[in-house]
Each structure stands twice: as structure tokens, then as C-alpha cells.
Amino acid sequence: MTDRQPFIFDTDPGQDDAVAILFALGAREQIDLLALTTVAGNVPVSYTTRNARVICDWAGRQDVPVYAGSDRPLLRPLVTAEEVHGKTGLDGVEIHDPVTPQQDGHAVDFIIDTLRAAAPASVTLCPVGPLTNIALALAKAPDIVAGIKEIVLMGGTYFEAGNITPAAEFNIYVDPHAAEIVLGAGVPITMLPLDVTHKACITGSRIDKLRSLPNRAGKLVADILTSYARFDTQKFGLEGGPLHDPCVVAYLIKPELFKGRQVNVQVETASALTLGATVVDWWGTTGLPANVNWITEIDAEGFYAQLTDSLATLP
Ligand code: BDR
Ligand code: CA
């Protein structure tokens, strides 16, 4: 197991977060998960932390460190998404009292300590919830940029409409001020927005394939996705639920499944109408320097093949 890419997964599980975490745990030959850090988003942080621990139990990975992080956005009141993910955050499956421990200390301090101890440009940060923890770490310890290889995040929308407001995607909308800090950090950033995740929808036959895996993980993911698909098919008329957060894991393992463009991206933090909108300078009209690799294309078949193969390695 050489050259495994070290990364921190910052998450608000969340049904698609849960699938992403299992995906990452199943891909341990390729990627090295240093910790799960949790944030308030889809549900409050006490739930996202509990859920992260439950998911590690499912994968038989009680050794994965789980750190609880921010319980609310930097400046705004918390907006949650129980209507999508259910009251527990993991609708569709039973939740037990987790065995995987919660680590002492705050997620933000773990991120800072880890990056300070890391070799230059060596650790990838993967936020798939509101960017509060990452922004706080950057604000508290700006020197940590030296340890960051890249930030690969799920968030934003430009060519696709918003999913929480007409203009904005959920993760960026919930904490737009944190997003502004992250986008201005001066580190390499790849964003997987709704523009691409809406091209990675789960379908009935893909769920069937996962359910037929000879392990528990396949059945859990199939149950979660069966419940998850209902909301998106009804609300957005999609063929199935978009696997937003698992796209980040697939990008880490096989970036060649994706295509994007280096562009300047800024986030709206003032307007009530378009709060959290990600404004992408697709044609370079502003002359501002590119700060993001903005992904728009995915090989969906390749993505689902990778997801299925990784889940197959779990108990
Ligand atoms: C994002 O919002 C959350 O509900 C999902 O987990 C995903 O990270 C999609 O807009
Ligand atoms: Ca998420």
C-alpha cells in the first residue's frame, strides 16, 4: 500500500455523506483517511458526529478517528436539511449506539495540528458539508496552507439551478462566509458542484447492483439510496438521487473520470436574493486569476463501477 493519498474528510452525514464515507473506507488501498471531522449541516453536529461513528462501525473501522467540529456557521443561523436526509440524518436505515469513539478535542484543532505536522503540500482536505471547520482552521492558523496539497470539495452550482434556493447549493448557502474564506485561501481547489453531481444519479438498476453485493455494506447503501432517491426524483425530476459527496471520493481515486476548467469563482455573501451563489467566470471576462478547478463532466458508468468495487471490499 504505497503512495496512498492522505486526506481528511470533513462531513455532515447525511445520506450521501454516508455513502461517500463507506466508499472511502472501502478504497483504503488507494487513499489514506486520516480522520472524519464533522460539522453541522444536514442535521445538527451531535447527529452528524454520531452518524459518522455509526458508519465506521458498519465498515468495521472503529480505528478511524472521529472529531466533532463546528455546531453552527460562522455568522448565520444554522439551516439543516431533514426534509432530504430525515430526522436522524440517515433515513432508510436503523441507527445504533456507536462503538467507534469520538476523539477528545475539536475538529478544527485536529485539522490544524495535522497540517502543521505534515510534509509540505501533502494532505488533501475533502469538505462535503458547509465549510465552517475549514474556514476556522485557515483563520486560526494561516500557516497551515503549507501542509495542504489540495482542497477537493463538494459544493456550489453554476450551470445547474440551486437546490436550497434558486441561486445556491446547500453547502455553500449554509455558510457562505466560510466559503469566501476557503475560496480566497490561495491553495489549489477542486470543486464538484451540482453541475457535475446531477450527472451522477443513482438509478434502480444501480441500486440493485449494490444490493446484490455479498456483504452488509452493499445492502446498507442500497437501503439508504432507496430512501434518498425519493426526495430528488420528486423535487428535481431527476432519474434518481445525485450522489453528490461520493463524487469527491471518486475524484481522489480516479480524477480521470472527471473534466473541468480552471476558473475564477466567487461567492455571494451580501444579497438576500442570491446568498451563497457561486459566480463562475467561465469565459474569463473579469481577468481575475483562476482559483478553482470547476468540474462539470463525469464518466457516470466509471464512477458507479468504482463505487461498487470499493464497497465490495467492506464487511
Ligand atoms: C450537498 O448538500 C447536502 O445535503 C449533501 O450531503 C451534499 O453535501 C448537496 O447540495
Ligand atoms: Ca454533505
Short mmCIF file of C-alpha atoms and ligand atoms in Angstrom, two decimals:
data_model
loop_
_atom_site.label_atom_id
_atom_site.label_comp_id
_atom_site.label_asym_id
_atom_site.label_seq_id
_atom_site.Cartn_x
_atom_site.Cartn_y
_atom_site.Cartn_z
CA MET A 1 0.00 0.00 0.00
CA THR A 2 2.37 2.70 -1.23
CA ASP A 3 1.56 6.24 -2.33
CA ARG A 4 -1.78 6.26 -0.61
CA GLN A 5 -3.03 9.82 -0.65
CA PRO A 6 -3.58 11.15 2.91
CA PHE A 7 -6.80 13.09 3.32
CA ILE A 8 -9.19 14.45 5.95
CA PHE A 9 -12.89 14.02 5.21
CA ASP A 10 -14.94 16.88 6.68
CA THR A 11 -18.58 15.84 6.64
CA ASP A 12 -22.18 16.27 7.81
CA PRO A 13 -23.71 12.77 7.40
CA GLY A 14 -26.24 12.90 5.74
CA GLN A 15 -27.23 10.07 3.42
CA ASP A 16 -24.89 10.82 0.51
CA ASP A 17 -22.13 11.62 3.02
CA ALA A 18 -22.65 8.13 4.47
CA VAL A 19 -22.21 6.54 1.06
CA ALA A 20 -19.10 8.67 0.50
CA ILE A 21 -17.57 7.61 3.81
CA LEU A 22 -18.18 3.92 3.10
CA PHE A 23 -16.74 4.44 -0.40
CA ALA A 24 -13.60 5.97 1.12
CA LEU A 25 -13.26 3.24 3.74
CA GLY A 26 -13.59 0.63 1.01
CA ALA A 27 -10.86 2.28 -1.06
CA ARG A 28 -8.13 2.06 1.58
CA GLU A 29 -5.66 0.53 -0.88
CA GLN A 30 -5.68 3.83 -2.78
CA ILE A 31 -6.40 6.52 -0.18
CA ASP A 32 -5.43 7.07 3.44
CA LEU A 33 -8.26 8.51 5.54
CA LEU A 34 -6.60 10.35 8.46
CA ALA A 35 -9.88 11.24 10.20
CA LEU A 36 -13.51 12.15 9.83
CA THR A 37 -14.21 15.65 11.08
CA THR A 38 -17.84 16.58 11.49
CA VAL A 39 -19.76 19.79 11.03
CA ALA A 40 -23.35 20.96 11.44
CA GLY A 41 -25.18 20.90 8.13
CA ASN A 42 -27.70 18.31 7.01
CA VAL A 43 -28.51 17.77 10.70
CA PRO A 44 -27.04 19.26 13.93
CA VAL A 45 -23.44 18.37 14.74
CA SER A 46 -24.33 15.98 17.60
CA TYR A 47 -26.17 13.88 14.98
CA THR A 48 -23.54 14.19 12.24
CA THR A 49 -20.90 13.07 14.76
CA ARG A 50 -22.99 10.17 15.99
CA ASN A 51 -23.70 9.17 12.40
CA ALA A 52 -20.02 9.30 11.41
CA ARG A 53 -19.26 6.89 14.27
CA VAL A 54 -22.13 4.59 13.26
CA ILE A 55 -20.81 4.47 9.68
CA CYS A 56 -17.32 3.50 10.90
CA ASP A 57 -18.94 0.67 12.90
CA TRP A 58 -20.72 -0.55 9.77
CA ALA A 59 -17.38 -0.75 7.98
CA GLY A 60 -15.68 -2.50 10.92
CA ARG A 61 -13.35 0.52 11.17
CA GLN A 62 -13.59 1.58 14.81
CA ASP A 63 -9.97 2.72 14.44
CA VAL A 64 -10.89 5.73 12.30
CA PRO A 65 -10.60 8.91 14.40
CA VAL A 66 -13.82 10.93 14.50
CA TYR A 67 -13.62 14.54 15.70
CA ALA A 68 -16.65 16.73 16.31
CA GLY A 69 -16.47 20.21 14.83
CA SER A 70 -18.49 23.39 14.49
CA ASP A 71 -22.08 23.42 15.66
CA ARG A 72 -23.09 26.43 13.55
CA PRO A 73 -21.96 28.56 10.61
CA LEU A 74 -19.56 31.47 11.18
CA LEU A 75 -22.13 34.27 11.05
CA ARG A 76 -25.52 32.91 10.12
CA PRO A 77 -28.02 30.71 11.93
CA LEU A 78 -27.80 27.03 11.02
CA VAL A 79 -30.04 25.77 8.20
CA THR A 80 -30.49 21.98 8.13
CA ALA A 81 -31.91 19.53 5.56
CA GLU A 82 -34.01 16.99 7.47
CA GLU A 83 -36.56 17.11 4.64
CA VAL A 84 -33.96 15.36 2.46
CA HIS A 85 -31.98 13.19 4.88
CA GLY A 86 -34.60 12.52 7.58
CA LYS A 87 -34.64 13.46 11.25
CA THR A 88 -31.66 11.25 12.12
CA GLY A 89 -29.76 12.31 9.00
CA LEU A 90 -29.68 8.69 7.83
CA ASP A 91 -33.23 7.89 6.81
CA GLY A 92 -33.73 4.39 5.42
CA VAL A 93 -31.54 2.52 7.93
CA GLU A 94 -31.54 1.81 11.65
CA ILE A 95 -29.15 3.76 13.82
CA HIS A 96 -27.46 2.06 16.79
CA ASP A 97 -25.40 3.41 19.69
CA PRO A 98 -21.96 3.58 18.08
CA VAL A 99 -18.84 1.80 19.39
CA THR A 100 -16.37 3.89 17.37
CA PRO A 101 -15.27 6.54 19.86
CA GLN A 102 -15.48 10.28 19.47
CA GLN A 103 -11.97 11.69 19.92
CA ASP A 104 -11.20 14.34 22.51
CA GLY A 105 -10.62 17.80 21.12
CA HIS A 106 -12.19 19.89 18.40
CA ALA A 107 -12.12 19.05 14.69
CA VAL A 108 -10.61 22.43 13.86
CA ASP A 109 -7.65 21.82 16.17
CA PHE A 110 -7.15 18.35 14.73
CA ILE A 111 -7.02 19.84 11.22
CA ILE A 112 -4.52 22.50 12.33
CA ASP A 113 -2.27 20.07 14.23
CA THR A 114 -2.29 17.55 11.39
CA LEU A 115 -1.43 20.09 8.71
CA ARG A 116 1.31 21.65 10.82
CA ALA A 117 2.92 18.25 11.33
CA ALA A 118 2.56 17.27 7.66
CA ALA A 119 5.16 17.40 4.91
CA PRO A 120 4.74 20.44 2.62
CA ALA A 121 1.75 20.18 0.25
CA SER A 122 0.95 16.62 1.32
CA VAL A 123 -2.57 16.43 2.82
CA THR A 124 -5.79 16.77 0.83
CA LEU A 125 -8.80 18.27 2.62
CA CYS A 126 -12.17 16.96 1.46
CA PRO A 127 -15.08 19.01 2.81
CA VAL A 128 -18.50 17.72 1.78
CA GLY A 129 -20.60 19.87 4.11
CA PRO A 130 -20.66 23.57 4.98
CA LEU A 131 -17.08 24.90 5.01
CA THR A 132 -17.13 26.18 8.61
CA ASN A 133 -14.38 23.93 10.02
CA ILE A 134 -12.01 24.55 7.13
CA ALA A 135 -12.51 28.32 7.27
CA LEU A 136 -11.97 28.39 11.02
CA ALA A 137 -8.76 26.37 10.70
CA LEU A 138 -7.47 28.74 7.98
CA ALA A 139 -8.41 31.79 10.06
CA LYS A 140 -6.91 30.48 13.29
CA ALA A 141 -3.71 29.15 11.74
CA PRO A 142 -3.00 30.65 8.30
CA ASP A 143 0.35 28.81 8.21
CA ILE A 144 -1.49 25.51 7.64
CA VAL A 145 -1.74 26.27 3.92
CA ALA A 146 1.82 24.94 3.68
CA GLY A 147 0.65 21.42 4.52
CA ILE A 148 -2.33 21.42 2.14
CA LYS A 149 -1.91 19.61 -1.16
CA GLU A 150 -5.38 20.48 -2.37
CA ILE A 151 -8.93 21.10 -1.19
CA VAL A 152 -11.38 18.87 -3.07
CA LEU A 153 -14.88 19.88 -2.06
CA MET A 154 -18.49 19.22 -2.91
CA GLY A 155 -20.37 22.47 -3.22
CA GLY A 156 -21.65 25.22 -5.46
CA THR A 157 -23.63 25.38 -8.66
CA TYR A 158 -23.48 27.49 -11.79
CA PHE A 159 -24.94 25.87 -14.90
CA GLU A 160 -27.42 23.87 -12.81
CA ALA A 161 -30.02 25.69 -10.70
CA GLY A 162 -29.65 25.90 -6.92
CA ASN A 163 -31.07 23.18 -4.68
CA ILE A 164 -31.69 25.13 -1.44
CA THR A 165 -32.59 28.44 -3.12
CA PRO A 166 -32.96 29.21 -6.81
CA ALA A 167 -29.40 30.58 -6.78
CA ALA A 168 -27.47 28.49 -4.30
CA GLU A 169 -26.32 24.98 -3.47
CA PHE A 170 -26.85 23.80 0.13
CA ASN A 171 -23.25 23.52 1.44
CA ILE A 172 -22.24 26.96 0.22
CA TYR A 173 -25.55 28.58 1.19
CA VAL A 174 -25.38 27.33 4.79
CA ASP A 175 -22.04 29.04 5.40
CA PRO A 176 -21.24 31.46 2.56
CA HIS A 177 -18.76 33.41 4.70
CA ALA A 178 -16.76 30.25 5.31
CA ALA A 179 -16.83 29.53 1.58
CA GLU A 180 -15.48 33.01 0.89
CA ILE A 181 -12.52 32.37 3.21
CA VAL A 182 -11.77 29.00 1.63
CA LEU A 183 -12.00 30.31 -1.93
CA GLY A 184 -9.54 33.07 -1.03
CA ALA A 185 -7.05 30.82 0.74
CA GLY A 186 -4.61 30.63 -2.16
CA VAL A 187 -4.40 26.82 -2.19
CA PRO A 188 -5.32 24.53 -5.10
CA ILE A 189 -9.08 23.89 -5.00
CA THR A 190 -11.22 21.47 -6.98
CA MET A 191 -14.98 21.98 -6.69
CA LEU A 192 -17.55 19.31 -7.54
CA PRO A 193 -20.75 21.37 -7.89
CA LEU A 194 -24.31 20.36 -8.75
CA ASP A 195 -23.25 20.90 -12.38
CA VAL A 196 -21.49 17.54 -12.17
CA THR A 197 -23.23 15.71 -9.31
CA HIS A 198 -26.58 15.93 -11.11
CA LYS A 199 -24.93 13.84 -13.83
CA ALA A 200 -24.17 11.08 -11.29
CA CYS A 201 -27.68 9.97 -10.36
CA ILE A 202 -28.46 6.66 -8.78
CA THR A 203 -30.90 4.55 -10.80
CA GLY A 204 -32.95 1.49 -9.86
CA SER A 205 -30.58 -0.86 -11.64
CA ARG A 206 -27.53 0.71 -9.96
CA ILE A 207 -29.19 0.26 -6.56
CA ASP A 208 -29.95 -3.38 -7.45
CA LYS A 209 -26.29 -3.96 -8.27
CA LEU A 210 -25.24 -2.57 -4.88
CA ARG A 211 -27.90 -4.60 -3.07
CA SER A 212 -26.66 -7.79 -4.68
CA LEU A 213 -23.14 -7.38 -3.27
CA PRO A 214 -22.48 -10.28 -0.90
CA ASN A 215 -21.90 -8.05 2.12
CA ARG A 216 -23.72 -5.81 4.59
CA ALA A 217 -22.30 -2.55 3.21
CA GLY A 218 -23.98 -3.07 -0.18
CA LYS A 219 -27.36 -3.60 1.45
CA LEU A 220 -26.99 -0.61 3.76
CA VAL A 221 -26.06 1.65 0.87
CA ALA A 222 -28.95 0.29 -1.22
CA ASP A 223 -31.39 0.98 1.64
CA ILE A 224 -30.03 4.50 2.17
CA LEU A 225 -30.17 5.30 -1.53
CA THR A 226 -33.68 3.91 -1.97
CA SER A 227 -34.89 6.37 0.67
CA TYR A 228 -32.63 9.19 -0.60
CA ALA A 229 -33.73 8.92 -4.23
CA ARG A 230 -37.34 9.69 -3.32
CA PHE A 231 -36.74 13.35 -2.50
CA ASP A 232 -34.68 14.23 -5.55
CA THR A 233 -36.79 12.36 -8.06
CA GLN A 234 -39.91 14.09 -6.74
CA LYS A 235 -38.47 17.58 -6.34
CA PHE A 236 -35.98 17.86 -9.23
CA GLY A 237 -37.44 15.33 -11.67
CA LEU A 238 -34.09 13.56 -11.77
CA GLU A 239 -33.84 9.87 -12.68
CA GLY A 240 -32.57 9.20 -9.14
CA GLY A 241 -30.77 10.85 -6.22
CA PRO A 242 -27.50 12.56 -7.20
CA LEU A 243 -24.52 11.08 -5.33
CA HIS A 244 -23.00 14.45 -4.53
CA ASP A 245 -20.43 13.64 -1.85
CA PRO A 246 -19.23 10.30 -3.26
CA CYS A 247 -18.04 12.26 -6.32
CA VAL A 248 -15.30 13.72 -4.10
CA VAL A 249 -14.03 10.26 -3.18
CA ALA A 250 -14.13 9.14 -6.82
CA TYR A 251 -12.16 12.24 -7.79
CA LEU A 252 -9.45 11.36 -5.26
CA ILE A 253 -9.15 7.81 -6.54
CA LYS A 254 -9.64 8.39 -10.28
CA PRO A 255 -9.53 12.05 -11.34
CA GLU A 256 -9.56 10.89 -14.96
CA LEU A 257 -13.29 10.17 -14.55
CA PHE A 258 -13.90 13.93 -14.42
CA LYS A 259 -13.42 17.02 -16.59
CA GLY A 260 -13.37 20.65 -15.54
CA ARG A 261 -11.88 24.04 -16.18
CA GLN A 262 -9.59 26.38 -14.22
CA VAL A 263 -11.76 29.42 -13.46
CA ASN A 264 -12.26 32.27 -11.03
CA VAL A 265 -15.07 31.55 -8.56
CA GLN A 266 -16.51 33.97 -6.03
CA VAL A 267 -19.34 33.56 -3.58
CA GLU A 268 -22.18 35.98 -2.85
CA THR A 269 -22.33 36.90 0.84
CA ALA A 270 -24.49 40.04 0.85
CA SER A 271 -27.60 39.73 -1.31
CA ALA A 272 -30.63 38.18 0.37
CA LEU A 273 -31.84 37.01 -3.05
CA THR A 274 -28.69 35.22 -4.19
CA LEU A 275 -26.88 34.47 -0.91
CA GLY A 276 -24.41 31.62 -1.36
CA ALA A 277 -24.44 31.76 -5.16
CA THR A 278 -21.14 30.67 -6.69
CA VAL A 279 -20.31 33.05 -9.51
CA VAL A 280 -18.09 31.27 -12.01
CA ASP A 281 -16.15 33.34 -14.54
CA TRP A 282 -16.43 30.62 -17.19
CA TRP A 283 -15.22 32.81 -20.09
CA GLY A 284 -12.57 34.73 -18.13
CA THR A 285 -14.41 38.03 -18.58
CA THR A 286 -13.17 39.57 -15.31
CA GLY A 287 -9.50 38.85 -15.88
CA LEU A 288 -9.33 37.67 -12.26
CA PRO A 289 -6.93 34.78 -11.61
CA ALA A 290 -8.34 31.25 -11.59
CA ASN A 291 -8.74 29.93 -8.05
CA VAL A 292 -10.75 26.75 -8.73
CA ASN A 293 -10.76 23.68 -10.93
CA TRP A 294 -14.54 23.68 -11.56
CA ILE A 295 -15.76 20.21 -12.53
CA THR A 296 -18.64 19.84 -14.98
CA GLU A 297 -18.29 16.36 -16.51
CA ILE A 298 -18.23 12.83 -15.13
CA ASP A 299 -17.98 9.34 -16.58
CA ALA A 300 -21.01 8.11 -14.59
CA GLU A 301 -20.57 4.44 -15.51
CA GLY A 302 -16.92 4.54 -14.43
CA PHE A 303 -17.94 6.28 -11.22
CA TYR A 304 -20.54 3.65 -10.29
CA ALA A 305 -18.13 0.84 -11.18
CA GLN A 306 -15.52 2.34 -8.82
CA LEU A 307 -18.10 2.83 -6.06
CA THR A 308 -19.36 -0.75 -6.37
CA ASP A 309 -15.82 -2.20 -6.39
CA SER A 310 -14.83 -0.23 -3.28
CA LEU A 311 -17.99 -1.11 -1.35
CA ALA A 312 -17.39 -4.77 -2.23
CA THR A 313 -14.24 -4.78 -0.08
CA LEU A 314 -16.20 -3.95 3.10
CA PRO A 315 -17.84 -6.37 5.55
C1 BDR B 1 -24.91 18.78 -0.54
O1 BDR B 1 -25.87 19.13 0.46
C2 BDR B 1 -26.09 18.06 1.34
O2 BDR B 1 -27.44 17.91 1.60
C3 BDR B 1 -25.46 16.85 0.71
O3 BDR B 1 -24.94 15.99 1.71
C4 BDR B 1 -24.37 17.41 -0.16
O4 BDR B 1 -23.15 17.55 0.54
C5 BDR B 1 -25.59 18.83 -1.88
O5 BDR B 1 -26.09 20.10 -2.13
CA CA B 2 -22.81 16.52 2.76
#
